[in-house]
CSV table of C-alpha atoms in Angstrom, one decimal:
chain,number,residue,atom,x,y,z
A,1,MET,CA,12.7,4.1,16.4
A,2,GLU,CA,9.8,5.3,18.5
A,3,LEU,CA,8.9,1.8,19.5
A,4,ARG,CA,12.5,1.2,20.6
A,5,LEU,CA,12.6,4.5,22.5
A,6,LEU,CA,9.4,3.5,24.3
A,7,GLY,CA,10.9,0.2,25.3
A,8,LEU,CA,8.4,-1.9,23.2
A,9,THR,CA,11.0,-3.5,21.1
A,10,GLU,CA,14.7,-4.3,21.4
A,11,ALA,CA,15.6,-3.1,17.9
A,12,VAL,CA,14.3,-0.9,15.1
A,13,PRO,CA,12.4,-3.1,12.6
A,14,ARG,CA,13.5,-3.1,9.0
A,15,MET,CA,11.5,-0.5,7.0
A,16,PHE,CA,10.5,-0.8,3.4
A,17,SER,CA,9.3,2.0,1.2
A,18,CYS,CA,6.6,0.6,-1.2
A,19,GLU,CA,6.2,3.1,-4.1
A,20,THR,CA,4.5,3.1,-7.4
A,21,ALA,CA,6.8,1.9,-10.3
A,22,ALA,CA,5.7,5.1,-12.1
A,23,GLY,CA,7.9,7.2,-9.9
A,24,GLY,CA,9.7,6.0,-6.8
A,25,PRO,CA,11.5,9.0,-5.3
A,26,HIS,CA,12.6,7.1,-2.2
A,27,ALA,CA,14.0,4.3,-4.4
A,28,ARG,CA,16.0,6.8,-6.4
A,29,ALA,CA,17.4,8.5,-3.3
A,30,LEU,CA,18.4,5.2,-1.7
A,31,ALA,CA,19.9,3.9,-5.0
A,32,THR,CA,22.0,7.1,-5.5
A,33,GLY,CA,22.8,7.8,-1.8
A,34,ALA,CA,21.0,11.2,-2.0
A,35,PRO,CA,19.2,12.5,1.1
A,36,ALA,CA,16.0,12.9,-1.0
A,37,ALA,CA,15.0,12.9,-4.7
A,38,ILE,CA,12.6,14.4,-7.2
A,39,VAL,CA,11.6,12.1,-10.0
A,40,GLU,CA,9.6,12.3,-13.2
A,41,LEU,CA,6.2,10.8,-12.5
A,42,GLY,CA,4.6,8.4,-14.9
A,43,SER,CA,1.0,7.3,-15.0
A,44,SER,CA,-0.4,5.4,-12.1
A,45,ASP,CA,-3.9,4.8,-10.6
A,46,ALA,CA,-2.2,4.7,-7.2
A,47,TYR,CA,-2.5,8.5,-6.8
A,48,GLY,CA,-2.1,8.4,-3.0
A,49,ILE,CA,1.5,7.2,-3.3
A,50,ALA,CA,2.3,8.5,-6.8
A,51,GLY,CA,4.4,11.5,-5.7
A,52,PRO,CA,7.4,13.0,-7.5
A,53,VAL,CA,9.2,14.0,-4.3
A,54,GLY,CA,10.6,11.7,-1.6
A,55,GLY,CA,11.2,13.1,1.8
A,56,HIS,CA,14.4,13.0,3.7
A,57,ARG,CA,12.9,11.4,6.8
A,58,GLY,CA,11.5,8.5,4.8
A,59,VAL,CA,14.9,7.9,3.2
A,60,VAL,CA,16.7,8.0,6.5
A,61,ALA,CA,14.1,5.6,8.1
A,62,VAL,CA,14.6,3.0,5.4
A,63,ARG,CA,18.3,3.4,5.1
A,64,ASP,CA,19.0,3.4,8.8
A,65,SER,CA,16.8,0.3,9.4
A,66,GLY,CA,18.6,-1.8,6.8
A,67,GLY,CA,15.4,-1.8,4.6
A,68,GLU,CA,14.8,-1.3,1.0
A,69,ALA,CA,12.7,0.7,-1.5
A,70,LEU,CA,10.3,-1.5,-3.5
A,71,LEU,CA,8.6,-0.4,-6.7
A,72,VAL,CA,5.2,-2.0,-7.4
A,73,THR,CA,3.1,-1.8,-10.5
A,74,ASP,CA,-0.6,-0.9,-10.7
A,75,GLU,CA,-1.2,-4.6,-11.5
A,76,GLU,CA,0.6,-5.8,-8.4
A,77,LEU,CA,-1.3,-3.3,-6.4
A,78,ARG,CA,-4.6,-4.4,-7.8
A,79,ALA,CA,-3.9,-8.1,-7.0
A,80,ALA,CA,-3.0,-7.1,-3.4
A,81,GLN,CA,-6.1,-4.9,-3.2
A,82,ARG,CA,-8.3,-7.8,-4.4
A,83,ASP,CA,-6.8,-10.2,-1.9
A,84,LEU,CA,-7.2,-7.8,1.0
A,85,ALA,CA,-10.9,-7.3,-0.1
A,86,GLY,CA,-11.3,-11.1,0.1
A,87,GLN,CA,-10.3,-10.8,3.7
A,88,GLY,CA,-12.7,-8.0,4.4
A,89,LEU,CA,-10.3,-5.1,4.2
A,90,TRP,CA,-11.3,-2.5,1.7
A,91,GLN,CA,-8.3,-0.5,0.7
A,92,GLU,CA,-7.8,2.1,-2.0
A,93,LEU,CA,-5.1,1.0,-4.5
A,94,SER,CA,-2.4,2.9,-2.7
A,95,GLY,CA,-3.3,1.3,0.6
A,96,ALA,CA,-2.4,-2.1,-0.8
A,97,ALA,CA,1.2,-1.1,-1.5
A,98,GLY,CA,2.7,-2.8,1.7
A,99,LEU,CA,1.2,-6.2,0.8
A,100,ALA,CA,2.2,-5.8,-2.9
A,101,GLY,CA,5.8,-4.9,-1.9
A,102,HIS,CA,6.0,-7.8,0.5
A,103,ARG,CA,4.9,-10.2,-2.2
A,104,LYS,CA,7.3,-8.8,-4.7
A,105,GLN,CA,10.2,-9.6,-2.4
A,106,ARG,CA,9.3,-13.4,-2.6
A,107,ARG,CA,11.2,-14.2,0.6
A,108,ASP,CA,10.6,-15.1,4.2
A,109,PHE,CA,11.5,-12.9,7.2
A,110,ASP,CA,12.6,-13.9,10.6
A,111,GLY,CA,9.7,-12.7,12.7
A,112,PRO,CA,6.4,-11.0,12.0
A,113,VAL,CA,5.8,-8.8,8.9
A,114,VAL,CA,3.6,-5.7,9.3
A,115,CYS,CA,2.1,-4.2,6.2
A,116,VAL,CA,0.6,-0.8,6.9
A,117,ALA,CA,-2.6,-0.2,5.0
A,118,THR,CA,-3.0,3.5,4.8
A,119,SER,CA,-6.7,4.3,4.0
A,120,SER,CA,-10.1,3.0,2.9
A,121,GLY,CA,-11.5,2.1,-0.4
A,122,PHE,CA,-13.8,5.1,-0.2
A,123,LYS,CA,-10.9,7.2,-1.5
A,124,ASP,CA,-10.4,5.1,-4.7
A,125,VAL,CA,-11.1,6.9,-7.9
A,126,GLY,CA,-14.5,5.9,-9.3
A,127,VAL,CA,-16.0,4.8,-6.0
A,128,GLY,CA,-19.7,5.6,-6.0
A,129,ALA,CA,-19.8,6.1,-9.8
A,130,GLU,CA,-21.8,2.8,-10.3
A,131,ARG,CA,-25.5,3.2,-9.8
A,132,PHE,CA,-27.9,0.6,-8.6
A,133,PRO,CA,-31.7,0.6,-8.7
A,134,VAL,CA,-33.5,1.4,-5.5
A,135,LEU,CA,-35.9,-1.4,-4.6
A,136,GLU,CA,-39.0,-0.6,-2.6
A,137,ASN,CA,-39.9,-3.4,-0.1
A,138,PRO,CA,-37.2,-5.8,-1.2
A,139,THR,CA,-37.5,-9.5,-0.4
A,140,LEU,CA,-34.7,-11.8,0.7
A,141,ASP,CA,-34.6,-13.1,-2.9
A,142,ASP,CA,-34.0,-9.5,-4.2
A,143,LEU,CA,-31.1,-9.1,-1.8
A,144,ALA,CA,-29.5,-12.5,-2.4
A,145,PRO,CA,-30.6,-13.8,-5.8
A,146,ASP,CA,-27.8,-16.5,-6.0
A,147,ALA,CA,-28.7,-18.0,-2.6
């Protein structure tokens, strides 16, 4: 809506809520016609989007744009996270939700698709837990042993 009000687009793009399948408050609200929802939250490693409460503004944005709520599993999120990493984008698991949701739809759209990646991999649980030995005066072979 802000892009349209600024004159940068003719229409409001379709919005999609990509939530963990362990909860999905926006999905529940949209499915029931409620303005918002509170859901029982299951287990998910995507802690950044695993919330039991869905906000009214998000529900309105998706509903008014003709979009949908998409529920993605941790496995679908991990696959999207790996593929983003292969392209040089390090996202926490939650940050890969847009790509995971787009893939889950298995359809083409008329025009560009923008998947918003919300944060960096530094926020992922367990980052920094693995330890590596400190090398004094490393050689090129030490740094690239498979080269």
